[in-house]
Amino acid sequence: MTTGLHPGGQPQDPRPTGDRLLPEQQGPAGHAPHVETGSSVITARAAASFEPVGRSVATARSFVRDTLQGWGCADIVDDAVVLTSELVTNAVVHAGTAADVTCLRTDYGVRIEVADRYPEREVPLQGASVDMGSPDREGGRGLQLCAALARRWGVEYTPAHKQVWFQLDLPDRPVGTRSAGPALPAELLPLADTRVRVAVVQIDRVGAITSWNEDAEELFGYAAEQVAGKPLTDLAAWPHTPGTSTGIVEALQLSRWEGSYGVRDSAGRVVPVYASHLRVRDTTGEPSTVCLLVREHERAVLQTPTRMSSSDASAGSEGQPSDPFEIFIGSPAPDDLDGLLQRTVERARDMLDADSAFLLLATDDETELEVRASTGLPSARQRFARVPVEAGPGRYGSARMPAVHEDLTVVPGAVPLLNGTGMRSVVTVPLKVEGRLTGSLGVAAEGPGRYSNEEALRLQFAADRIALAVESARLGELERLRRGSLSFLVEASDLLAGTLDRDQTLALMAQMTVPTLATWCAVYTIADQASEPYLSYVLHEDEERIDGLKALLSKISPPDPVPTPGARVWQAPAEAAHQAALRTSMRSLGLGEPSTVTSGVGTTLSTASAVGGETVVLPLVARNRVIGMLTLGKPTDEHFRQEILELAEDLSRRAALALDNARLYSERTAISQSLQRSLLPPELPDVPNVEVEVIYRAAGEGNEVGGDFYDLFPIRDGAYGFAIGDVCGTGPEAAAVTGLARHALRLLAREGFGGPAVLERLNSAILDEGARSRFLTLLYGELWPQEDGSALLKVVCAGHPLPLRLRQDGTVEPAAEPQPLLGVMDDLELYEETVTLDPGDVLLCVTDGVTERREGTRMLGDDGLADVLTTCTGLTAGAVAARIMRAVERFASDAPSDDMAILAMRVPGLRTD
């Protein structure tokens, strides 16, 4: 891949510039890209070229994602990645050409161009009446996505290129808007603690903490020196949900931002805070961000605009009638779902003078309600918790109807969300759009008998005003989640398909879920139906908690391997963590039995906090069998949202298939390697006064049994047999002939048959195999070390590359004549040749994987092998074999396509000492 990046700023000339392009911002081959910019100019350009190979698709996605995030265009990253993935796939996979990707940034959005070098390929043109077919088929899907996601798109042709381009606009995000609220009487002012603490944190250009005041120390438990220089992202518990438009990094780059998130304190707990960020610069122009943080329930200290009373809100401006929606929500209305829901519950609480309020959204099937916003409740632990729509008989048992409870102590459990909160009076009303339940809004008070049907009618009126806006914002959030999920699953599928290693697959499964989908993850595997689930991998977003989490999960029984699809809640980890923390705390107070456990109170409490939230289990089902479980968990008092569970279920299906493929591949590789080892001698005997060295290299990925083999064995006193051969092909059929040949050679030689008789009988045995027989080239010989330091050899070369003899003077010559190979003809007339190796001589025997090593049209050949052998004079047998192998590997850059075996024998001569 080749890339080029040309950052740019605002044009120096303030006058309108039309479609003016800077010289360094020209398109490929000097052509200016056709960008419909009106009065805008291109402010940055990034380009990259990708080779026509499958891995280029993932590389292109990473290039576009990194480029757009670097430009601060996080809102459109997911759409851009999905479209780029499809278009680059068309180029490098389907068209088989290189792909050129260009990203152009203007002050209104981004244009991305993907060009390939296959211009004659038929592509439907924009605006033409063309049926693109089913979205499930391979062709045309990229253009369908362009039509669905991009504001503009098109296809352009040149004589050498075809270019598909699309434009994505950045949403308007008003920054710095402030509004003031009316003066309120004291009894209507929001409640706060006697001592309101405002943490002041300053963040430098790269996101590191440079200032940390005393209130920050009190709120979060860290001293200033402990956090100085650390990134704020290490402490901020930002929602890691695919598709969210703004993250902590983007928020710190805005000139002004307000919102809610969490900060992990020194004990590992998440402290919900409301934050106000202001971007400033010093006298030298260096930018930084000042963050003001208060506890979530004290958000009125910082929140803009100030909450209005119901009487003020209903009055309108100068007696003019106002929109009912703006009367209830205020203006400007929040542009995101969470902000809208939080504003709704606060307005509902104020309107009925309540102590708390909550809002729940219905799932797609309208069977459950999911808690999405609350105010005034003891903690935010209920977020994303789910309760049934139909909780009991009667009208008050259904969320589809308004309900008033004068005293919850009389009907305990009537509103599960308020259990243990101290609330007694409650009124709930449904949010409906076109008769369909979309949510439920409720307010509650600590005193009994506070609400009647009149308050229910007022709240229902407000709910009717807000329902359509909530549903619209919810659909927008779901669309962003869907696009983010699509991008997430595309990358996950690529990563899982890129490996067949079981351990790496397990690690990828966990790393893709943490922290994107969950705070921690554990993967259980099941070897076979009779085996118990085994804890194979554990990961937590905080590496320091992994060991404690693994120890905790090892002590409890694994979840049942139920094949039912979907996520199910698993209570055991949270209960075990709670009990372990309780026992440790009691021991620290001297109230329990003494313990020999070395972990301290802090470690146990930290683990309990990390595991104390909701835990779900998803089965890993492949080929109708449960092969494991994927366990996802949240920290204390947190729940999973339904969309995340659905995304996790999609991921678990892909991960299960990848894990099963890795298992099958590992089993096949283990069988192949075991079979390969059985076809080679376990060890070589020591031959008196003869050095012997063997090098064997199997081609492929280890899952194919090679056809090359060698052997060296004693025949009788003073005589040794040696062989090197190559069976045609690979796999089980070749392995069968290899095993037959090696064992038959030993048996026949030890029965006293000479070389020609041994090979003739082996030839008959191979032909007896019928259709399973394979051609076999074989070099067989017998070796007799002599008292004078030489060695006598009798050799038969049946269709095999000829053995080479290296003399002490550096000359190389063949040591045998070629004869017919085995497994072809019935009647063979073979003969043996006698060779004497003098002291210092070397006999080199190889398989054709050595001589047929290729680089393009060049081949090493017999002559090339002989040239390399001439440089080995005076070397030991081991050094000769190593030099030959090194020369063969360097001859070509590609991996070997055939097995290679080298057998080197050298006669050093008698020792004189």
mmCIF file of N, CA, C and O in Angstrom, residues 532-609:
data_model
loop_
_atom_site.group_PDB
_atom_site.id
_atom_site.type_symbol
_atom_site.label_atom_id
_atom_site.label_comp_id
_atom_site.label_asym_id
_atom_site.label_seq_id
_atom_site.Cartn_x
_atom_site.Cartn_y
_atom_site.Cartn_z
ATOM 1 N N GLU A 532 -16.819 -31.335 30.253
ATOM 2 C CA GLU A 532 -17.367 -30.179 30.940
ATOM 3 C C GLU A 532 -16.813 -28.895 30.314
ATOM 4 O O GLU A 532 -15.705 -28.897 29.764
ATOM 5 N N PRO A 533 -17.554 -27.797 30.380
ATOM 6 C CA PRO A 533 -17.014 -26.524 29.863
ATOM 7 C C PRO A 533 -15.736 -26.139 30.593
ATOM 8 O O PRO A 533 -15.615 -26.306 31.815
ATOM 9 N N TYR A 534 -14.779 -25.644 29.819
ATOM 10 C CA TYR A 534 -13.470 -25.270 30.367
ATOM 11 C C TYR A 534 -13.240 -23.780 30.149
ATOM 12 O O TYR A 534 -13.473 -23.262 29.044
ATOM 13 N N LEU A 535 -12.803 -23.090 31.199
ATOM 14 C CA LEU A 535 -12.520 -21.648 31.103
ATOM 15 C C LEU A 535 -11.229 -21.457 30.320
ATOM 16 O O LEU A 535 -10.137 -21.711 30.821
ATOM 17 N N SER A 536 -11.358 -20.990 29.077
ATOM 18 C CA SER A 536 -10.207 -20.921 28.173
ATOM 19 C C SER A 536 -9.589 -19.539 28.074
ATOM 20 O O SER A 536 -8.387 -19.423 27.807
ATOM 21 N N TYR A 537 -10.381 -18.480 28.248
ATOM 22 C CA TYR A 537 -9.819 -17.130 28.056
ATOM 23 C C TYR A 537 -10.640 -16.138 28.860
ATOM 24 O O TYR A 537 -11.868 -16.220 28.906
ATOM 25 N N VAL A 538 -9.935 -15.200 29.508
ATOM 26 C CA VAL A 538 -10.570 -14.156 30.307
ATOM 27 C C VAL A 538 -9.928 -12.826 29.951
ATOM 28 O O VAL A 538 -8.703 -12.732 29.824
ATOM 29 N N LEU A 539 -10.749 -11.789 29.788
ATOM 30 C CA LEU A 539 -10.230 -10.461 29.471
ATOM 31 C C LEU A 539 -11.079 -9.413 30.172
ATOM 32 O O LEU A 539 -12.309 -9.537 30.230
ATOM 33 N N HIS A 540 -10.419 -8.402 30.713
ATOM 34 C CA HIS A 540 -11.092 -7.260 31.337
ATOM 35 C C HIS A 540 -10.480 -6.000 30.767
ATOM 36 O O HIS A 540 -9.297 -5.981 30.394
ATOM 37 N N GLU A 541 -11.280 -4.930 30.664
ATOM 38 C CA GLU A 541 -10.752 -3.696 30.103
ATOM 39 C C GLU A 541 -9.639 -3.107 30.970
ATOM 40 O O GLU A 541 -8.803 -2.350 30.483
ATOM 41 N N ASP A 542 -9.619 -3.455 32.252
ATOM 42 C CA ASP A 542 -8.537 -3.077 33.151
ATOM 43 C C ASP A 542 -7.660 -4.306 33.359
ATOM 44 O O ASP A 542 -8.051 -5.273 34.009
ATOM 45 N N GLU A 543 -6.449 -4.296 32.796
ATOM 46 C CA GLU A 543 -5.593 -5.482 32.832
ATOM 47 C C GLU A 543 -5.267 -5.927 34.260
ATOM 48 O O GLU A 543 -5.041 -7.111 34.503
ATOM 49 N N GLU A 544 -5.266 -4.995 35.207
ATOM 50 C CA GLU A 544 -4.926 -5.361 36.572
ATOM 51 C C GLU A 544 -6.006 -6.228 37.224
ATOM 52 O O GLU A 544 -5.768 -6.814 38.279
ATOM 53 N N ARG A 545 -7.186 -6.306 36.648
ATOM 54 C CA ARG A 545 -8.274 -7.089 37.234
ATOM 55 C C ARG A 545 -8.447 -8.443 36.578
ATOM 56 O O ARG A 545 -9.321 -9.211 36.970
ATOM 57 N N ILE A 546 -7.645 -8.751 35.584
ATOM 58 C CA ILE A 546 -7.828 -10.016 34.861
ATOM 59 C C ILE A 546 -7.548 -11.212 35.772
ATOM 60 O O ILE A 546 -8.312 -12.182 35.795
ATOM 61 N N ASP A 547 -6.455 -11.162 36.531
ATOM 62 C CA ASP A 547 -6.110 -12.300 37.388
ATOM 63 C C ASP A 547 -7.172 -12.544 38.449
ATOM 64 O O ASP A 547 -7.565 -13.693 38.703
ATOM 65 N N GLY A 548 -7.657 -11.477 39.088
ATOM 66 C CA GLY A 548 -8.703 -11.645 40.093
ATOM 67 C C GLY A 548 -9.987 -12.188 39.488
ATOM 68 O O GLY A 548 -10.665 -13.039 40.081
ATOM 69 N N LEU A 549 -10.334 -11.714 38.297
ATOM 70 C CA LEU A 549 -11.538 -12.195 37.618
ATOM 71 C C LEU A 549 -11.392 -13.666 37.239
ATOM 72 O O LEU A 549 -12.328 -14.464 37.414
ATOM 73 N N LYS A 550 -10.205 -14.041 36.741
ATOM 74 C CA LYS A 550 -9.984 -15.432 36.371
ATOM 75 C C LYS A 550 -10.068 -16.346 37.593
ATOM 76 O O LYS A 550 -10.657 -17.437 37.537
ATOM 77 N N ALA A 551 -9.488 -15.895 38.727
ATOM 78 C CA ALA A 551 -9.548 -16.700 39.949
ATOM 79 C C ALA A 551 -10.986 -16.870 40.422
ATOM 80 O O ALA A 551 -11.390 -17.950 40.863
ATOM 81 N N LEU A 552 -11.783 -15.811 40.321
ATOM 82 C CA LEU A 552 -13.173 -15.890 40.757
ATOM 83 C C LEU A 552 -13.965 -16.857 39.880
ATOM 84 O O LEU A 552 -14.706 -17.715 40.385
ATOM 85 N N LEU A 553 -13.834 -16.740 38.561
ATOM 86 C CA LEU A 553 -14.589 -17.608 37.660
ATOM 87 C C LEU A 553 -14.147 -19.062 37.763
ATOM 88 O O LEU A 553 -14.946 -19.980 37.518
ATOM 89 N N SER A 554 -12.879 -19.294 38.139
ATOM 90 C CA SER A 554 -12.386 -20.668 38.267
ATOM 91 C C SER A 554 -13.004 -21.388 39.456
ATOM 92 O O SER A 554 -13.016 -22.626 39.501
ATOM 93 N N LYS A 555 -13.494 -20.619 40.431
ATOM 94 C CA LYS A 555 -14.043 -21.225 41.647
ATOM 95 C C LYS A 555 -15.533 -21.525 41.555
ATOM 96 O O LYS A 555 -16.083 -22.152 42.461
ATOM 97 N N ILE A 556 -16.203 -21.066 40.524
ATOM 98 C CA ILE A 556 -17.639 -21.311 40.396
ATOM 99 C C ILE A 556 -17.892 -22.240 39.226
ATOM 100 O O ILE A 556 -17.076 -22.331 38.292
ATOM 101 N N SER A 557 -19.001 -22.931 39.283
ATOM 102 C CA SER A 557 -19.354 -23.860 38.207
ATOM 103 C C SER A 557 -19.632 -23.087 36.923
ATOM 104 O O SER A 557 -20.260 -22.026 36.959
ATOM 105 N N PRO A 558 -19.173 -23.593 35.800
ATOM 106 C CA PRO A 558 -19.420 -22.883 34.531
ATOM 107 C C PRO A 558 -20.906 -22.898 34.195
ATOM 108 O O PRO A 558 -21.674 -23.704 34.719
ATOM 109 N N PRO A 559 -21.350 -22.011 33.315
ATOM 110 C CA PRO A 559 -22.767 -22.007 32.912
ATOM 111 C C PRO A 559 -23.125 -23.268 32.152
ATOM 112 O O PRO A 559 -22.262 -23.908 31.541
ATOM 113 N N ASP A 560 -24.389 -23.630 32.190
ATOM 114 C CA ASP A 560 -24.846 -24.812 31.473
ATOM 115 C C ASP A 560 -24.781 -24.573 29.970
ATOM 116 O O ASP A 560 -25.197 -23.515 29.483
ATOM 117 N N PRO A 561 -24.286 -25.551 29.223
ATOM 118 C CA PRO A 561 -24.192 -25.398 27.756
ATOM 119 C C PRO A 561 -25.540 -25.605 27.075
ATOM 120 O O PRO A 561 -25.795 -26.621 26.446
ATOM 121 N N VAL A 562 -26.410 -24.617 27.199
ATOM 122 C CA VAL A 562 -27.749 -24.697 26.610
ATOM 123 C C VAL A 562 -27.685 -24.196 25.173
ATOM 124 O O VAL A 562 -27.189 -23.085 24.928
ATOM 125 N N PRO A 563 -28.174 -24.961 24.195
ATOM 126 C CA PRO A 563 -28.069 -24.514 22.791
ATOM 127 C C PRO A 563 -29.086 -23.468 22.394
ATOM 128 O O PRO A 563 -29.071 -23.000 21.257
ATOM 129 N N THR A 564 -29.982 -23.081 23.290
ATOM 130 C CA THR A 564 -31.013 -22.095 22.935
ATOM 131 C C THR A 564 -30.365 -20.788 22.497
ATOM 132 O O THR A 564 -29.520 -20.235 23.217
ATOM 133 N N PRO A 565 -30.717 -20.256 21.324
ATOM 134 C CA PRO A 565 -30.094 -19.012 20.857
ATOM 135 C C PRO A 565 -30.479 -17.826 21.729
ATOM 136 O O PRO A 565 -31.508 -17.832 22.412
ATOM 137 N N GLY A 566 -29.653 -16.798 21.675
ATOM 138 C CA GLY A 566 -29.914 -15.590 22.453
ATOM 139 C C GLY A 566 -29.144 -15.579 23.758
ATOM 140 O O GLY A 566 -28.562 -16.574 24.189
ATOM 141 N N ALA A 567 -29.130 -14.403 24.389
ATOM 142 C CA ALA A 567 -28.404 -14.218 25.640
ATOM 143 C C ALA A 567 -29.312 -14.540 26.819
ATOM 144 O O ALA A 567 -30.490 -14.190 26.821
ATOM 145 N N ARG A 568 -28.746 -15.191 27.823
ATOM 146 C CA ARG A 568 -29.476 -15.456 29.058
ATOM 147 C C ARG A 568 -28.643 -14.949 30.227
ATOM 148 O O ARG A 568 -27.402 -15.002 30.195
ATOM 149 N N VAL A 569 -29.319 -14.453 31.244
ATOM 150 C CA VAL A 569 -28.637 -13.870 32.395
ATOM 151 C C VAL A 569 -28.049 -14.977 33.259
ATOM 152 O O VAL A 569 -28.685 -16.016 33.488
ATOM 153 N N TRP A 570 -26.839 -14.750 33.752
ATOM 154 C CA TRP A 570 -26.120 -15.702 34.618
ATOM 155 C C TRP A 570 -25.794 -14.975 35.924
ATOM 156 O O TRP A 570 -24.998 -14.048 35.942
ATOM 157 N N GLN A 571 -26.418 -15.401 37.017
ATOM 158 C CA GLN A 571 -26.281 -14.711 38.295
ATOM 159 C C GLN A 571 -25.052 -15.144 39.094
ATOM 160 O O GLN A 571 -24.627 -14.427 40.003
ATOM 161 N N ALA A 572 -24.479 -16.309 38.791
ATOM 162 C CA ALA A 572 -23.438 -16.884 39.650
ATOM 163 C C ALA A 572 -22.224 -15.969 39.850
ATOM 164 O O ALA A 572 -21.747 -15.830 40.988
ATOM 165 N N PRO A 573 -21.651 -15.322 38.823
ATOM 166 C CA PRO A 573 -20.471 -14.479 39.067
ATOM 167 C C PRO A 573 -20.743 -13.341 40.044
ATOM 168 O O PRO A 573 -19.933 -13.083 40.941
ATOM 169 N N ALA A 574 -21.874 -12.635 39.892
ATOM 170 C CA ALA A 574 -22.175 -11.517 40.785
ATOM 171 C C ALA A 574 -22.369 -12.005 42.217
ATOM 172 O O ALA A 574 -21.891 -11.376 43.174
ATOM 173 N N GLU A 575 -23.065 -13.138 42.380
ATOM 174 C CA GLU A 575 -23.287 -13.663 43.728
ATOM 175 C C GLU A 575 -21.975 -14.105 44.362
ATOM 176 O O GLU A 575 -21.719 -13.837 45.551
ATOM 177 N N ALA A 576 -21.124 -14.791 43.585
ATOM 178 C CA ALA A 576 -19.839 -15.233 44.126
ATOM 179 C C ALA A 576 -18.950 -14.052 44.478
ATOM 180 O O ALA A 576 -18.251 -14.058 45.497
ATOM 181 N N ALA A 577 -18.961 -13.014 43.643
ATOM 182 C CA ALA A 577 -18.160 -11.828 43.930
ATOM 183 C C ALA A 577 -18.638 -11.137 45.200
ATOM 184 O O ALA A 577 -17.833 -10.697 46.034
ATOM 185 N N HIS A 578 -19.957 -11.051 45.361
ATOM 186 C CA HIS A 578 -20.507 -10.423 46.563
ATOM 187 C C HIS A 578 -20.118 -11.210 47.817
ATOM 188 O O HIS A 578 -19.706 -10.626 48.828
ATOM 189 N N GLN A 579 -20.231 -12.521 47.777
ATOM 190 C CA GLN A 579 -19.893 -13.339 48.936
ATOM 191 C C GLN A 579 -18.406 -13.260 49.250
ATOM 192 O O GLN A 579 -18.007 -13.182 50.425
ATOM 193 N N ALA A 580 -17.557 -13.281 48.217
ATOM 194 C CA ALA A 580 -16.116 -13.187 48.450
ATOM 195 C C ALA A 580 -15.751 -11.847 49.076
ATOM 196 O O ALA A 580 -14.928 -11.773 49.999
ATOM 197 N N ALA A 581 -16.358 -10.758 48.594
ATOM 198 C CA ALA A 581 -16.082 -9.447 49.168
ATOM 199 C C ALA A 581 -16.568 -9.361 50.605
ATOM 200 O O ALA A 581 -15.901 -8.783 51.480
ATOM 201 N N LEU A 582 -17.724 -9.970 50.892
ATOM 202 C CA LEU A 582 -18.265 -9.945 52.256
ATOM 203 C C LEU A 582 -17.362 -10.714 53.212
ATOM 204 O O LEU A 582 -17.062 -10.245 54.316
ATOM 205 N N ARG A 583 -16.911 -11.895 52.792
ATOM 206 C CA ARG A 583 -16.029 -12.680 53.666
ATOM 207 C C ARG A 583 -14.714 -11.956 53.921
ATOM 208 O O ARG A 583 -14.200 -11.944 55.040
ATOM 209 N N THR A 584 -14.174 -11.339 52.889
ATOM 210 C CA THR A 584 -12.912 -10.626 53.056
ATOM 211 C C THR A 584 -13.080 -9.437 53.995
ATOM 212 O O THR A 584 -12.225 -9.173 54.850
ATOM 213 N N SER A 585 -14.179 -8.710 53.847
ATOM 214 C CA SER A 585 -14.419 -7.566 54.721
ATOM 215 C C SER A 585 -14.578 -8.013 56.172
ATOM 216 O O SER A 585 -14.072 -7.363 57.102
ATOM 217 N N MET A 586 -15.274 -9.129 56.417
ATOM 218 C CA MET A 586 -15.457 -9.625 57.777
ATOM 219 C C MET A 586 -14.129 -10.065 58.384
ATOM 220 O O MET A 586 -13.848 -9.825 59.567
ATOM 221 N N ARG A 587 -13.280 -10.704 57.568
ATOM 222 C CA ARG A 587 -11.971 -11.109 58.093
ATOM 223 C C ARG A 587 -11.132 -9.889 58.457
ATOM 224 O O ARG A 587 -10.409 -9.892 59.436
ATOM 225 N N SER A 588 -11.238 -8.836 57.629
ATOM 226 C CA SER A 588 -10.440 -7.642 57.923
ATOM 227 C C SER A 588 -10.880 -6.983 59.219
ATOM 228 O O SER A 588 -10.095 -6.289 59.877
ATOM 229 N N LEU A 589 -12.150 -7.220 59.621
ATOM 230 C CA LEU A 589 -12.659 -6.664 60.871
ATOM 231 C C LEU A 589 -12.521 -7.635 62.028
ATOM 232 O O LEU A 589 -12.957 -7.360 63.150
ATOM 233 N N GLY A 590 -11.921 -8.813 61.756
ATOM 234 C CA GLY A 590 -11.746 -9.806 62.809
ATOM 235 C C GLY A 590 -13.015 -10.541 63.152
ATOM 236 O O GLY A 590 -13.101 -11.142 64.238
ATOM 237 N N LEU A 591 -14.016 -10.555 62.255
ATOM 238 C CA LEU A 591 -15.298 -11.197 62.556
ATOM 239 C C LEU A 591 -15.428 -12.563 61.915
ATOM 240 O O LEU A 591 -16.403 -13.269 62.149
ATOM 241 N N GLY A 592 -14.492 -12.945 61.100
ATOM 242 C CA GLY A 592 -14.582 -14.228 60.423
ATOM 243 C C GLY A 592 -13.395 -15.097 60.721
ATOM 244 O O GLY A 592 -12.505 -14.753 61.509
ATOM 245 N N GLU A 593 -13.358 -16.273 60.093
ATOM 246 C CA GLU A 593 -12.240 -17.185 60.291
ATOM 247 C C GLU A 593 -11.003 -16.621 59.619
ATOM 248 O O GLU A 593 -11.082 -15.989 58.576
ATOM 249 N N PRO A 594 -9.816 -16.847 60.197
ATOM 250 C CA PRO A 594 -8.589 -16.372 59.552
ATOM 251 C C PRO A 594 -8.392 -17.050 58.206
ATOM 252 O O PRO A 594 -8.757 -18.213 58.020
ATOM 253 N N SER A 595 -7.852 -16.300 57.298
ATOM 254 C CA SER A 595 -7.697 -16.810 55.931
ATOM 255 C C SER A 595 -6.231 -16.806 55.529
ATOM 256 O O SER A 595 -5.448 -15.967 55.967
ATOM 257 N N THR A 596 -5.872 -17.793 54.721
ATOM 258 C CA THR A 596 -4.504 -17.862 54.197
ATOM 259 C C THR A 596 -4.393 -17.213 52.833
ATOM 260 O O THR A 596 -3.349 -17.239 52.218
ATOM 261 N N VAL A 597 -5.506 -16.654 52.343
ATOM 262 C CA VAL A 597 -5.491 -16.000 51.038
ATOM 263 C C VAL A 597 -4.617 -14.758 51.100
ATOM 264 O O VAL A 597 -4.731 -13.943 52.002
ATOM 265 N N THR A 598 -3.748 -14.625 50.145
ATOM 266 C CA THR A 598 -2.792 -13.524 50.177
ATOM 267 C C THR A 598 -3.350 -12.242 49.588
ATOM 268 O O THR A 598 -2.802 -11.176 49.817
ATOM 269 N N SER A 599 -4.420 -12.328 48.768
ATOM 270 C CA SER A 599 -4.948 -11.107 48.163
ATOM 271 C C SER A 599 -5.582 -10.242 49.231
ATOM 272 O O SER A 599 -6.240 -10.713 50.145
ATOM 273 N N GLY A 600 -5.401 -8.939 49.105
ATOM 274 C CA GLY A 600 -5.890 -8.012 50.111
ATOM 275 C C GLY A 600 -7.347 -7.680 49.923
ATOM 276 O O GLY A 600 -8.017 -8.113 48.980
ATOM 277 N N VAL A 601 -7.853 -6.878 50.866
ATOM 278 C CA VAL A 601 -9.255 -6.471 50.812
ATOM 279 C C VAL A 601 -9.533 -5.692 49.543
ATOM 280 O O VAL A 601 -10.553 -5.880 48.878
ATOM 281 N N GLY A 602 -8.614 -4.806 49.183
ATOM 282 C CA GLY A 602 -8.827 -3.978 48.005
ATOM 283 C C GLY A 602 -8.987 -4.796 46.739
ATOM 284 O O GLY A 602 -9.812 -4.496 45.890
ATOM 285 N N THR A 603 -8.179 -5.878 46.592
ATOM 286 C CA THR A 603 -8.270 -6.707 45.401
ATOM 287 C C THR A 603 -9.619 -7.394 45.306
ATOM 288 O O THR A 603 -10.265 -7.415 44.262
ATOM 289 N N THR A 604 -10.089 -7.961 46.428
ATOM 290 C CA THR A 604 -11.379 -8.659 46.416
ATOM 291 C C THR A 604 -12.519 -7.688 46.152
ATOM 292 O O THR A 604 -13.432 -7.974 45.371
ATOM 293 N N LEU A 605 -12.494 -6.548 46.798
ATOM 294 C CA LEU A 605 -13.559 -5.568 46.579
ATOM 295 C C LEU A 605 -13.536 -5.041 45.157
ATOM 296 O O LEU A 605 -14.574 -4.791 44.558
ATOM 297 N N SER A 606 -12.337 -4.873 44.618
ATOM 298 C CA SER A 606 -12.225 -4.399 43.236
ATOM 299 C C SER A 606 -12.795 -5.428 42.267
ATOM 300 O O SER A 606 -13.509 -5.076 41.327
ATOM 301 N N THR A 607 -12.506 -6.720 42.510
ATOM 302 C CA THR A 607 -13.062 -7.764 41.649
ATOM 303 C C THR A 607 -14.582 -7.810 41.763
ATOM 304 O O THR A 607 -15.292 -7.961 40.767
ATOM 305 N N ALA A 608 -15.098 -7.675 42.986
ATOM 306 C CA ALA A 608 -16.545 -7.680 43.176
ATOM 307 C C ALA A 608 -17.203 -6.521 42.439
ATOM 308 O O ALA A 608 -18.276 -6.669 41.842
ATOM 309 N N SER A 609 -16.562 -5.355 42.473
ATOM 310 C CA SER A 609 -17.102 -4.202 41.758
ATOM 311 C C SER A 609 -17.092 -4.436 40.254
ATOM 312 O O SER A 609 -18.008 -4.029 39.549
#
